PDB file of C-alpha atoms in Angstrom:
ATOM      1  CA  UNK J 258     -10.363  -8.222   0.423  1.00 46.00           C
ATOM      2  CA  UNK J 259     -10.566 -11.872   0.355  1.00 52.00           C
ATOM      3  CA  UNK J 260      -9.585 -13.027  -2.976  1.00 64.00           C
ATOM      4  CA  UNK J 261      -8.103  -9.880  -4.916  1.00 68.00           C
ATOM      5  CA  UNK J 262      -8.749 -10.363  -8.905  1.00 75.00           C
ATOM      6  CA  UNK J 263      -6.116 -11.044 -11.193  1.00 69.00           C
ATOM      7  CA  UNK J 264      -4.666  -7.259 -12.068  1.00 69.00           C
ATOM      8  CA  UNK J 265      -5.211  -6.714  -8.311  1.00 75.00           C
ATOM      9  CA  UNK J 266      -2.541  -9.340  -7.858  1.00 74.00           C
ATOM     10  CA  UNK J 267      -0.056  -8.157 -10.527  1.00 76.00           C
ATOM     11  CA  UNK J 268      -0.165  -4.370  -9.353  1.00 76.00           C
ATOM     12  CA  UNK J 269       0.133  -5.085  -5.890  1.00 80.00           C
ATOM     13  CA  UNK J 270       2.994  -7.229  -6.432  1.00 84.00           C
ATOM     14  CA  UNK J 271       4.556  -5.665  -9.521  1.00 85.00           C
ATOM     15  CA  UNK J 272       8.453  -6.647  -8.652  1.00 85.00           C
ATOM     16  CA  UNK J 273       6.744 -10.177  -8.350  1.00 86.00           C
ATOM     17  CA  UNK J 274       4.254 -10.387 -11.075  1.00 88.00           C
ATOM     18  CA  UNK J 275       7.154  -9.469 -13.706  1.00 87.00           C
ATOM     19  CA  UNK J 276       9.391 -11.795 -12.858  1.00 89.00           C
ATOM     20  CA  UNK J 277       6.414 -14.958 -13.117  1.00 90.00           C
ATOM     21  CA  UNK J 278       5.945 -13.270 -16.520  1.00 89.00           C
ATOM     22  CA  UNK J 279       9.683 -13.650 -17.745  1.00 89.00           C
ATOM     23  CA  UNK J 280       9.227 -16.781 -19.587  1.00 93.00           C
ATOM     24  CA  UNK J 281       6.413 -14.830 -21.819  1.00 92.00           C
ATOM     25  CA  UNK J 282       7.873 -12.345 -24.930  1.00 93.00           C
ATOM     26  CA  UNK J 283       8.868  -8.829 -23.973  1.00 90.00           C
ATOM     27  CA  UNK J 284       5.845  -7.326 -25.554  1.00 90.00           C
ATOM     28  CA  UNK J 285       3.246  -9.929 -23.986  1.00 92.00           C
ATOM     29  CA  UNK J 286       4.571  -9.034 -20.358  1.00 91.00           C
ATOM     30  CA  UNK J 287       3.851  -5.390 -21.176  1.00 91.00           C
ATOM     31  CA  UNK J 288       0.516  -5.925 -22.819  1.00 93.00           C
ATOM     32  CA  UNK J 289      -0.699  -7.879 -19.672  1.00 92.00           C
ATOM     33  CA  UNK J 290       0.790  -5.133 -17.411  1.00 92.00           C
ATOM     34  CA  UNK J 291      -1.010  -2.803 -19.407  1.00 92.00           C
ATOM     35  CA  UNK J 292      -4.067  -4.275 -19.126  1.00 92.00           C
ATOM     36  CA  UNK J 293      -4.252  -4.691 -15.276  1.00 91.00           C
ATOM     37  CA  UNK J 294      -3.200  -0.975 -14.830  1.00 90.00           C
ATOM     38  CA  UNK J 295      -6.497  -0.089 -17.517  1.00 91.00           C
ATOM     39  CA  UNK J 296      -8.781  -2.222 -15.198  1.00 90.00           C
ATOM     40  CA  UNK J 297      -7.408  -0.135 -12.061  1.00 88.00           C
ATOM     41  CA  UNK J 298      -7.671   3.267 -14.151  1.00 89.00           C
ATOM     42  CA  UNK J 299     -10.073   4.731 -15.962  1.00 89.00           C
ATOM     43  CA  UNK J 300      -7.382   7.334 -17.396  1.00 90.00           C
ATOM     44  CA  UNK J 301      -5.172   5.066 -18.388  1.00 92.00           C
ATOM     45  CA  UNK J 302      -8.205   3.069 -20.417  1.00 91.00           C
ATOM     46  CA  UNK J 303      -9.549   5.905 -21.762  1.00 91.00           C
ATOM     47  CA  UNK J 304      -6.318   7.195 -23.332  1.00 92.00           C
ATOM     48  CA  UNK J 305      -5.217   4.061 -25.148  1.00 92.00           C
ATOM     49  CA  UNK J 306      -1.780   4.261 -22.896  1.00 94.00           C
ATOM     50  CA  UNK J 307       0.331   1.460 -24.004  1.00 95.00           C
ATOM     51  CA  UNK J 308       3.463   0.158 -21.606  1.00 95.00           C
ATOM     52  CA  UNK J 309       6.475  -0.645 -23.809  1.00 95.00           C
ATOM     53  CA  UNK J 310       9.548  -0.885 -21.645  1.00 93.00           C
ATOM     54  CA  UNK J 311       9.877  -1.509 -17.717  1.00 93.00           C
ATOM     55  CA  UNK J 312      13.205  -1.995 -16.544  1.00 90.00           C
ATOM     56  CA  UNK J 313      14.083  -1.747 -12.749  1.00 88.00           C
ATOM     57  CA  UNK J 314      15.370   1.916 -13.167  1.00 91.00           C
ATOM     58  CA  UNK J 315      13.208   2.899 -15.950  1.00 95.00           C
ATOM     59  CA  UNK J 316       9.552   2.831 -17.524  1.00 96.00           C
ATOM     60  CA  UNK J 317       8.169   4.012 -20.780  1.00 97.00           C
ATOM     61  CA  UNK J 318       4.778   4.362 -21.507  1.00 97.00           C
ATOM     62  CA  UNK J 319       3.293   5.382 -25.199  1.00 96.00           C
ATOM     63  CA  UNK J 320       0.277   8.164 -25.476  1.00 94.00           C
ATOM     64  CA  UNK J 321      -0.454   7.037 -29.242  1.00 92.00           C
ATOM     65  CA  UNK J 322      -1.227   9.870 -31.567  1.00 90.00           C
ATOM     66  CA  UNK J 323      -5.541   9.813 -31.571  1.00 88.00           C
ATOM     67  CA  UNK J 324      -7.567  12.114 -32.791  1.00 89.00           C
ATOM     68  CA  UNK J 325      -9.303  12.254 -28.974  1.00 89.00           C
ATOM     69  CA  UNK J 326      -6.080  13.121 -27.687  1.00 90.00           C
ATOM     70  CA  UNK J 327      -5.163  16.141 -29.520  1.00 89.00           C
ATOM     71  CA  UNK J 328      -5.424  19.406 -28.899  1.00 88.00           C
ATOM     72  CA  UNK J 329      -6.983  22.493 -30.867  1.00 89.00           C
ATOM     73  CA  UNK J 330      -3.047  22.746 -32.583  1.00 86.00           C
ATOM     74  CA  UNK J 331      -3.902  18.836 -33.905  1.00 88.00           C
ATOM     75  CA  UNK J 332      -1.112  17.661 -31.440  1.00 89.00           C
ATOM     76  CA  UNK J 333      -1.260  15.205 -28.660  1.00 91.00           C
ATOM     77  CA  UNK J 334      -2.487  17.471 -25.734  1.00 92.00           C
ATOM     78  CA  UNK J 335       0.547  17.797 -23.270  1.00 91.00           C
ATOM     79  CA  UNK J 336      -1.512  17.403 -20.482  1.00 93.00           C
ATOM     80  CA  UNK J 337      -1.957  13.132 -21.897  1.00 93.00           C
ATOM     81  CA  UNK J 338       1.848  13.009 -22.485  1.00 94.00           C
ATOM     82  CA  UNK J 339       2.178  14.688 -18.553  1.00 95.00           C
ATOM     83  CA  UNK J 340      -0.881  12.240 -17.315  1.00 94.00           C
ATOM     84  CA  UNK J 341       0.988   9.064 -19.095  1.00 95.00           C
ATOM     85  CA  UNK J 342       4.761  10.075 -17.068  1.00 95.00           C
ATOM     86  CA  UNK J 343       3.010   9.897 -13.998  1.00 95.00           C
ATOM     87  CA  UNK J 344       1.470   6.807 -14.617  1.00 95.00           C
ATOM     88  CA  UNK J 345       5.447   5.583 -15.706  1.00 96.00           C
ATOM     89  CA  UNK J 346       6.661   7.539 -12.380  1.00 95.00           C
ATOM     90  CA  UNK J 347       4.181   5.608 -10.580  1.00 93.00           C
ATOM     91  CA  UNK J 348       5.250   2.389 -12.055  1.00 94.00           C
ATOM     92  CA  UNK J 349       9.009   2.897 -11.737  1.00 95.00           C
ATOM     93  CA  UNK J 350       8.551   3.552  -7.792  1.00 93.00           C
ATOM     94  CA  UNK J 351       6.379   0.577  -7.480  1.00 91.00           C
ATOM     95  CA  UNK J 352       8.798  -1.771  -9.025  1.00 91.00           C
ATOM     96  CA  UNK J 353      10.824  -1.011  -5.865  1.00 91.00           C
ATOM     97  CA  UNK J 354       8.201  -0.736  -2.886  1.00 89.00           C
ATOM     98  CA  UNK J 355       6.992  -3.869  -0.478  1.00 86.00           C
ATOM     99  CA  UNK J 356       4.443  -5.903  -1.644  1.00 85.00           C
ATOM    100  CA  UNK J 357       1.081  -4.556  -1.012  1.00 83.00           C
ATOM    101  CA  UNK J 358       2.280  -1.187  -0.042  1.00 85.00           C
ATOM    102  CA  UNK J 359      -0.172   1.732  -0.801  1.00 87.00           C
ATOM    103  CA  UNK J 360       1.579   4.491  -3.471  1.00 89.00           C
ATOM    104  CA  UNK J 361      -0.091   7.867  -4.134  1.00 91.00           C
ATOM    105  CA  UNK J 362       0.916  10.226  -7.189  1.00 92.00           C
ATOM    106  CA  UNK J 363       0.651  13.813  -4.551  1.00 94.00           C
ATOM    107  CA  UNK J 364       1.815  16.223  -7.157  1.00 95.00           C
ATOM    108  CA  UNK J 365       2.350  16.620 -10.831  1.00 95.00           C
ATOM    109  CA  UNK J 366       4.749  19.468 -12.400  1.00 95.00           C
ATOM    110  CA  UNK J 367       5.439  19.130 -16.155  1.00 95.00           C
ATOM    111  CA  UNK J 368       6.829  22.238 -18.279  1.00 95.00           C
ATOM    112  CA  UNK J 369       5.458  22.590 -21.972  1.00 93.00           C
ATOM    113  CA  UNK J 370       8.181  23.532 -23.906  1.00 90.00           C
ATOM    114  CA  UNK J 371       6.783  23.441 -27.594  1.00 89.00           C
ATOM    115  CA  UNK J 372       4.102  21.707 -29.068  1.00 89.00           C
ATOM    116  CA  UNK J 373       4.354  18.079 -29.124  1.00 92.00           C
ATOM    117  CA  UNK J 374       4.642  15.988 -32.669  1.00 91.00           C
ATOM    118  CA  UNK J 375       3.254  12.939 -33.394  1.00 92.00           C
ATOM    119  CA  UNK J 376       2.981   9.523 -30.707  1.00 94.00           C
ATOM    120  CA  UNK J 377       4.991  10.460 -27.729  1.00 95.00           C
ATOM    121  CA  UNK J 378       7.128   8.322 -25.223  1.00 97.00           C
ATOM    122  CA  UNK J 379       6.527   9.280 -21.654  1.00 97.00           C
ATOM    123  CA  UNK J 380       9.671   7.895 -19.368  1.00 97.00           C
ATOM    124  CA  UNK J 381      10.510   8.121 -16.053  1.00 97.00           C
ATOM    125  CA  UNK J 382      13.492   7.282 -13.939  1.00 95.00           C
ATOM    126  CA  UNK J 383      14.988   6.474 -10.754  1.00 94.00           C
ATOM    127  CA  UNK J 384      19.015   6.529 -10.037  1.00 93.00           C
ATOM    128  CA  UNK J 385      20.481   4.083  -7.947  1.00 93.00           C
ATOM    129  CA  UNK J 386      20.364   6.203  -4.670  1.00 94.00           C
ATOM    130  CA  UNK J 387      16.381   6.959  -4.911  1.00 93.00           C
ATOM    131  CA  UNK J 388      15.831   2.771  -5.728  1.00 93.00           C
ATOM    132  CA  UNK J 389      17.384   2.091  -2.220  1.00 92.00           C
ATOM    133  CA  UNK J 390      15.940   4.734  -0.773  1.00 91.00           C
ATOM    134  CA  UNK J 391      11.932   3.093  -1.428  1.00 91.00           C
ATOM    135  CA  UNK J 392      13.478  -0.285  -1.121  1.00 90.00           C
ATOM    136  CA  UNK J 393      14.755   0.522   2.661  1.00 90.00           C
ATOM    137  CA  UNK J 394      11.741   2.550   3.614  1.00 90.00           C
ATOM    138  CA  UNK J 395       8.434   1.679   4.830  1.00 88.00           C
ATOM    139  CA  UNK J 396       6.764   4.915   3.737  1.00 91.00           C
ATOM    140  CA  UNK J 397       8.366   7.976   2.479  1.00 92.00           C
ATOM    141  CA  UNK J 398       7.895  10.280  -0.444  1.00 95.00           C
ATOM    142  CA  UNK J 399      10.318  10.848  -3.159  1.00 94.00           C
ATOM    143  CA  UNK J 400      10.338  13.073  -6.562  1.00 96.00           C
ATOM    144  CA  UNK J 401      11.076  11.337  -9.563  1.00 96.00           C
ATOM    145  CA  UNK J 402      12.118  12.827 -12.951  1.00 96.00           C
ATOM    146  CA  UNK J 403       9.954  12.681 -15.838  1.00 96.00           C
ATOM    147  CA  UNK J 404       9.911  13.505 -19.883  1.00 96.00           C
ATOM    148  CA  UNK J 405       7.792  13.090 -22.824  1.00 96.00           C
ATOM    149  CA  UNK J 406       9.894  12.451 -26.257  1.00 96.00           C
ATOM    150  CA  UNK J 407       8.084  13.043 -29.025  1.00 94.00           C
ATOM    151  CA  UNK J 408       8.360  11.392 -32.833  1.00 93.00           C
ATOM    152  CA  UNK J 409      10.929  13.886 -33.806  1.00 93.00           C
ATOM    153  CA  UNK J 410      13.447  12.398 -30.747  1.00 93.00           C
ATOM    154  CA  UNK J 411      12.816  16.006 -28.683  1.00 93.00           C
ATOM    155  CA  UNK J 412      11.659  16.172 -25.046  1.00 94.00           C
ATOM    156  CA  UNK J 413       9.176  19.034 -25.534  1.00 94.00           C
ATOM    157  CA  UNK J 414       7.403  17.896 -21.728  1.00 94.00           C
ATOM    158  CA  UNK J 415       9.650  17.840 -18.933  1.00 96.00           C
ATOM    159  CA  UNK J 416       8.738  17.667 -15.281  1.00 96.00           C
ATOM    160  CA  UNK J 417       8.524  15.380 -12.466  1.00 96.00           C
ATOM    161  CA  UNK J 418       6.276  13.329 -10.190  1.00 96.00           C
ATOM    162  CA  UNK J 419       6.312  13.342  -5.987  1.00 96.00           C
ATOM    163  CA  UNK J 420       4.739   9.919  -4.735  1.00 95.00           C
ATOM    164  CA  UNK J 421       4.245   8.868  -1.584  1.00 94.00           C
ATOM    165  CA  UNK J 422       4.177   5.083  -0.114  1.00 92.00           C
ATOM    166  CA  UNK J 423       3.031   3.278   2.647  1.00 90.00           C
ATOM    167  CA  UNK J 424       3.742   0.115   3.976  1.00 82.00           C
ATOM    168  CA  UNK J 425       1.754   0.076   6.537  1.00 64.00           C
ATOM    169  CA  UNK J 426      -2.278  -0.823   6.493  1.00 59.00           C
ATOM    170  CA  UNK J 427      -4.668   2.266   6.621  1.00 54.00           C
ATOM    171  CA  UNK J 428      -5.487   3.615   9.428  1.00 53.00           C
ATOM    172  CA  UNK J 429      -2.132   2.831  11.363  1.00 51.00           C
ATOM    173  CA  UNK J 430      -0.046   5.818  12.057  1.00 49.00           C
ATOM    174  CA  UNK J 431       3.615   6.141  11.611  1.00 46.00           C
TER     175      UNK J 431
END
């Protein structure tokens, strides 16, 4: 790929691409994150999933309350709110991973506690241990926590996420 397009650039470099957006407002460097990951992912389009916090340890993405997204209860289905923490999961590892590197969501395990209420915050987290541990690897896998809060401040959704990265260019073998 020759000349990658612009949300190519900012999800491939994500570490990179948010600090070159730190002169913009908070919200504007979220919106424009947001919008490169909807041009890579049709599930994150379709959804309306909104970013509204990255920090180096931590990423929150919001699964708005639509009438497309609820279930036959007239909640928002837990399945979006488990779809949008792996999306955050995702983000939080890449945040940490060389530039370029190739990450992979392999499994998804989320437990429904009780129906969800309203818009709901998916987060997801890394300690300081797992941050070093992408940061001084060239591939590796790694399970990372997961929740979705919902209006009323409960985590009915809690799971986690197991990526996988690579460094390395496809079709090398490590």
């Amino acid at each position: 790929m020759a000349n990658p397009s612009w949300h190519q650039r900012i999800l491939s470099d994500l570490p990179g691409a948010l600090q070159r957006l730190s002169r913009l407002p908070e919200p504007w460097r979220y919106r424009i994150v947001s919008w490169a990951l909807a041009r890579q992912s049709r599930y994150f389009r379709t959804h309306g999933l909104r970013i509204v916090h990255i920090d180096p340890g931590r990423v929150s993405i919001l699964v708005a309350d639509h009438a497309r997204l609820r279930n036959r209860a007239g909640a928002v289905h837990p399945m979006a709110a488990a779809l949008a923490g792996e999306y955050a999961a995702a983000l939080v590892a890449a945040q940490h991973t060389a530039r370029g590197a190739q990450l992979v969501a392999k499994s998804v395990s989320a437990d429904f506690r009780k129906p969800l209420q309203g818009h709901v915050c998916a987060q997801a987290s890394l300690d300081a241990e797992q941050m070093a541990a992408i940061r001084a690897a060239a591939h590796g896998r790694l399970r990372i926590a997961m929740k979705a809060v919902d209006s009323t401040g409960k985590a009915p959704v809690r799971g986690h996420v197991e990526v996988a990265w690579s460094s390395a260019p496809r079709g090398e073998s490590a």
